[in-house]
Amino acid sequence: MTEEYRNALAAIRAVVEVPQTATASLQQAMQIIRDRLPRYQWVGVYVLNGEYLDLGPYAGAPTVHTRIPVGVGVCGKAALTGHNQRVADVRALTNYLACSPTVRSEIVVLVRAGDRVVGQIDADSDEAGAFDEGDERFLGEVAALLAPLVARLRQA
Ligand code: SME
C-alpha cells in the first residue's frame, strides 16, 4: 500500500476514535478518501436495509441513486452475490446505474459486521481502470474500521 493510502487509513482511524455520531464519522471518512486519493471522484456508503441499499454519507457530487434495490446496478450486484465488484469500464456494462456521465470506472467493497453484510463502500473514478487490488485491499481495511458505524445506520 502506498503512503497516500496508509496516511488516509491513519486519518480514518483517528476519525473513528472521536466520540461523535456515526453519520459525522462516516462523512469525514468519505471526505478523507476523496480529498487524498486523486482518482476517487466520488465515494460513499450504502447501508443495506432488507432488499434495498440506502445511500448514507458520501463525498462528491449528489447522486439520484439514493435507494438501490439489491440486484440492480454494480452496487446491487455486490449485495446480491456477496462479492466485491471492480469495473474497469462502466461503458461495457448493461446492469449499471450512472451516477454521473463522466464516470468510467467503479469499485464496490462490502462492509461486514461479523459474517453479515451491513452495507458497502462505493467509489467512482473519471479514469478508466482506476481501481486495482490495492484499492480493494485499502477499501477492505476502511470497511473493517467503519463497519460498527455503518451497522448503526441500519433501520431497525
Ligand atoms: N454506479 C452505481 C450506482 C451508485 S452511483 O455510482 C453513486 C451502480 O451501478 O450500482
Short mmCIF file of C-alpha atoms and ligand atoms in Angstrom, two decimals:
data_model
loop_
_atom_site.label_atom_id
_atom_site.label_comp_id
_atom_site.label_asym_id
_atom_site.label_seq_id
_atom_site.Cartn_x
_atom_site.Cartn_y
_atom_site.Cartn_z
CA MET A 1 0.00 0.00 0.00
CA THR A 2 1.48 3.38 -0.96
CA GLU A 3 2.00 6.17 1.52
CA GLU A 4 -1.08 8.16 0.47
CA TYR A 5 -3.27 5.11 1.17
CA ARG A 6 -1.55 4.42 4.51
CA ASN A 7 -1.96 8.07 5.50
CA ALA A 8 -5.64 8.05 4.52
CA LEU A 9 -6.17 4.93 6.66
CA ALA A 10 -4.42 6.57 9.63
CA ALA A 11 -6.62 9.65 9.26
CA ILE A 12 -9.77 7.48 9.12
CA ARG A 13 -8.61 5.58 12.22
CA ALA A 14 -8.30 8.91 14.03
CA VAL A 15 -11.81 9.95 12.94
CA VAL A 16 -13.33 6.68 14.17
CA GLU A 17 -11.89 7.30 17.64
CA VAL A 18 -13.64 10.67 18.00
CA PRO A 19 -16.84 10.41 20.06
CA GLN A 20 -19.44 11.76 17.60
CA THR A 21 -22.39 10.50 15.60
CA ALA A 22 -21.91 7.62 13.15
CA THR A 23 -23.05 9.95 10.36
CA ALA A 24 -20.40 12.56 11.20
CA SER A 25 -17.60 9.97 11.35
CA LEU A 26 -18.64 8.34 8.07
CA GLN A 27 -18.94 11.73 6.37
CA GLN A 28 -15.42 12.67 7.46
CA ALA A 29 -14.04 9.29 6.40
CA MET A 30 -15.53 9.65 2.89
CA GLN A 31 -14.15 13.18 2.61
CA ILE A 32 -10.66 11.99 3.60
CA ILE A 33 -10.69 9.40 0.82
CA ARG A 34 -11.91 11.85 -1.81
CA ASP A 35 -9.51 14.60 -0.74
CA ARG A 36 -6.39 12.43 -0.50
CA LEU A 37 -6.76 9.98 -3.37
CA PRO A 38 -6.92 11.81 -6.70
CA ARG A 39 -8.63 9.01 -8.65
CA TYR A 40 -11.61 8.92 -6.27
CA GLN A 41 -14.06 11.46 -7.71
CA TRP A 42 -16.99 10.11 -5.70
CA VAL A 43 -17.03 7.83 -2.68
CA GLY A 44 -19.92 6.93 -0.44
CA VAL A 45 -21.52 4.45 1.91
CA TYR A 46 -24.64 2.46 1.09
CA VAL A 47 -26.43 0.86 4.03
CA LEU A 48 -28.16 -2.49 3.46
CA ASN A 49 -31.77 -2.35 4.68
CA GLY A 50 -33.60 -5.53 3.73
CA GLU A 51 -33.88 -5.61 -0.07
CA TYR A 52 -32.52 -2.10 -0.55
CA LEU A 53 -29.24 -0.22 -0.38
CA ASP A 54 -29.81 3.25 1.07
CA LEU A 55 -27.30 6.00 0.46
CA GLY A 56 -25.53 7.19 3.58
CA PRO A 57 -22.71 9.76 3.87
CA TYR A 58 -20.74 10.45 0.67
CA ALA A 59 -18.19 12.86 -0.77
CA GLY A 60 -18.60 14.14 -4.31
CA ALA A 61 -21.48 15.31 -6.45
CA PRO A 62 -25.04 14.45 -5.36
CA THR A 63 -26.48 11.31 -6.99
CA VAL A 64 -30.08 10.39 -7.81
CA HIS A 65 -29.34 6.80 -6.73
CA THR A 66 -30.26 7.20 -3.09
CA ARG A 67 -32.08 3.82 -2.88
CA ILE A 68 -30.90 0.88 -4.98
CA PRO A 69 -32.73 -2.48 -4.99
CA VAL A 70 -30.47 -5.47 -4.26
CA GLY A 71 -29.54 -6.98 -7.65
CA VAL A 72 -29.67 -3.71 -9.59
CA GLY A 73 -26.51 -1.99 -10.83
CA VAL A 74 -22.97 -2.63 -9.66
CA CYS A 75 -23.91 -1.90 -6.05
CA GLY A 76 -26.90 -4.20 -6.14
CA LYS A 77 -24.82 -6.96 -7.71
CA ALA A 78 -22.28 -6.78 -4.87
CA ALA A 79 -25.07 -7.08 -2.30
CA LEU A 80 -26.78 -9.93 -4.20
CA THR A 81 -23.65 -12.01 -4.81
CA GLY A 82 -21.75 -11.20 -1.62
CA HIS A 83 -18.70 -10.30 -3.73
CA ASN A 84 -16.83 -7.04 -4.12
CA GLN A 85 -17.07 -5.55 -7.61
CA ARG A 86 -14.42 -3.86 -9.72
CA VAL A 87 -15.48 -2.44 -13.07
CA ALA A 88 -12.66 -1.16 -15.30
CA ASP A 89 -15.02 0.45 -17.81
CA VAL A 90 -18.63 1.08 -16.85
CA ARG A 91 -19.50 1.72 -20.52
CA ALA A 92 -19.16 -2.01 -21.12
CA LEU A 93 -21.95 -2.80 -18.62
CA THR A 94 -25.69 -3.07 -19.14
CA ASN A 95 -26.58 -3.51 -15.45
CA TYR A 96 -25.18 -0.13 -14.43
CA LEU A 97 -26.70 2.93 -12.75
CA ALA A 98 -24.92 6.08 -13.90
CA CYS A 99 -24.11 8.49 -11.11
CA SER A 100 -22.50 10.99 -13.47
CA PRO A 101 -21.82 10.81 -17.24
CA THR A 102 -18.09 11.39 -16.63
CA VAL A 103 -17.62 8.18 -14.58
CA ARG A 104 -15.52 5.48 -16.27
CA SER A 105 -14.65 3.00 -13.52
CA GLU A 106 -16.12 1.84 -10.24
CA ILE A 107 -15.33 -0.29 -7.20
CA VAL A 108 -17.69 -1.64 -4.57
CA VAL A 109 -16.39 -3.22 -1.36
CA LEU A 110 -18.79 -4.87 1.04
CA VAL A 111 -18.94 -3.83 4.69
CA ARG A 112 -19.43 -6.77 7.05
CA ALA A 113 -20.21 -6.91 10.76
CA GLY A 114 -19.12 -10.45 11.60
CA ASP A 115 -20.44 -12.61 8.75
CA ARG A 116 -23.29 -10.28 7.94
CA VAL A 117 -23.19 -7.72 5.15
CA VAL A 118 -24.38 -4.39 6.59
CA GLY A 119 -23.53 -2.16 3.65
CA GLN A 120 -20.86 -1.22 1.16
CA ILE A 121 -18.40 1.43 0.14
CA ASP A 122 -18.82 2.54 -3.47
CA ALA A 123 -16.25 4.63 -5.35
CA ASP A 124 -16.32 6.13 -8.85
CA SER A 125 -13.50 7.48 -10.97
CA ASP A 126 -13.48 9.54 -14.15
CA GLU A 127 -10.46 7.47 -15.22
CA ALA A 128 -10.96 4.04 -16.82
CA GLY A 129 -9.38 1.18 -14.85
CA ALA A 130 -8.68 3.44 -11.88
CA PHE A 131 -9.12 0.78 -9.19
CA ASP A 132 -6.93 -2.30 -8.66
CA GLU A 133 -6.39 -4.98 -5.99
CA GLY A 134 -4.62 -2.37 -3.87
CA ASP A 135 -7.76 -0.22 -3.84
CA GLU A 136 -9.83 -3.27 -2.94
CA ARG A 137 -7.50 -4.08 -0.03
CA PHE A 138 -7.47 -0.45 1.09
CA LEU A 139 -11.27 -0.15 0.99
CA GLY A 140 -11.50 -3.52 2.76
CA GLU A 141 -9.49 -2.06 5.63
CA VAL A 142 -11.63 1.08 5.59
CA ALA A 143 -14.75 -1.14 5.63
CA ALA A 144 -13.48 -3.03 8.69
CA LEU A 145 -12.88 0.26 10.54
CA LEU A 146 -16.29 1.67 9.58
CA ALA A 147 -18.43 -1.47 9.99
CA PRO A 148 -19.73 -0.68 13.51
CA LEU A 149 -20.72 2.81 12.34
CA VAL A 150 -22.47 1.53 9.20
CA ALA A 151 -24.32 -1.06 11.31
CA ARG A 152 -25.62 1.78 13.49
CA LEU A 153 -27.21 3.49 10.47
CA ARG A 154 -29.30 0.46 9.56
CA GLN A 155 -33.03 0.72 10.04
CA ALA A 156 -34.38 -1.46 12.85
N1 SME B 1 -22.98 3.14 -10.24
C1 SME B 1 -23.69 2.51 -9.15
C2 SME B 1 -24.73 3.41 -8.56
C3 SME B 1 -24.24 4.29 -7.49
S1 SME B 1 -23.66 5.75 -8.07
O1 SME B 1 -22.45 5.44 -8.88
C4 SME B 1 -23.17 6.70 -6.81
C5 SME B 1 -24.31 1.21 -9.61
O2 SME B 1 -24.31 0.90 -10.80
O3 SME B 1 -24.82 0.49 -8.75
#
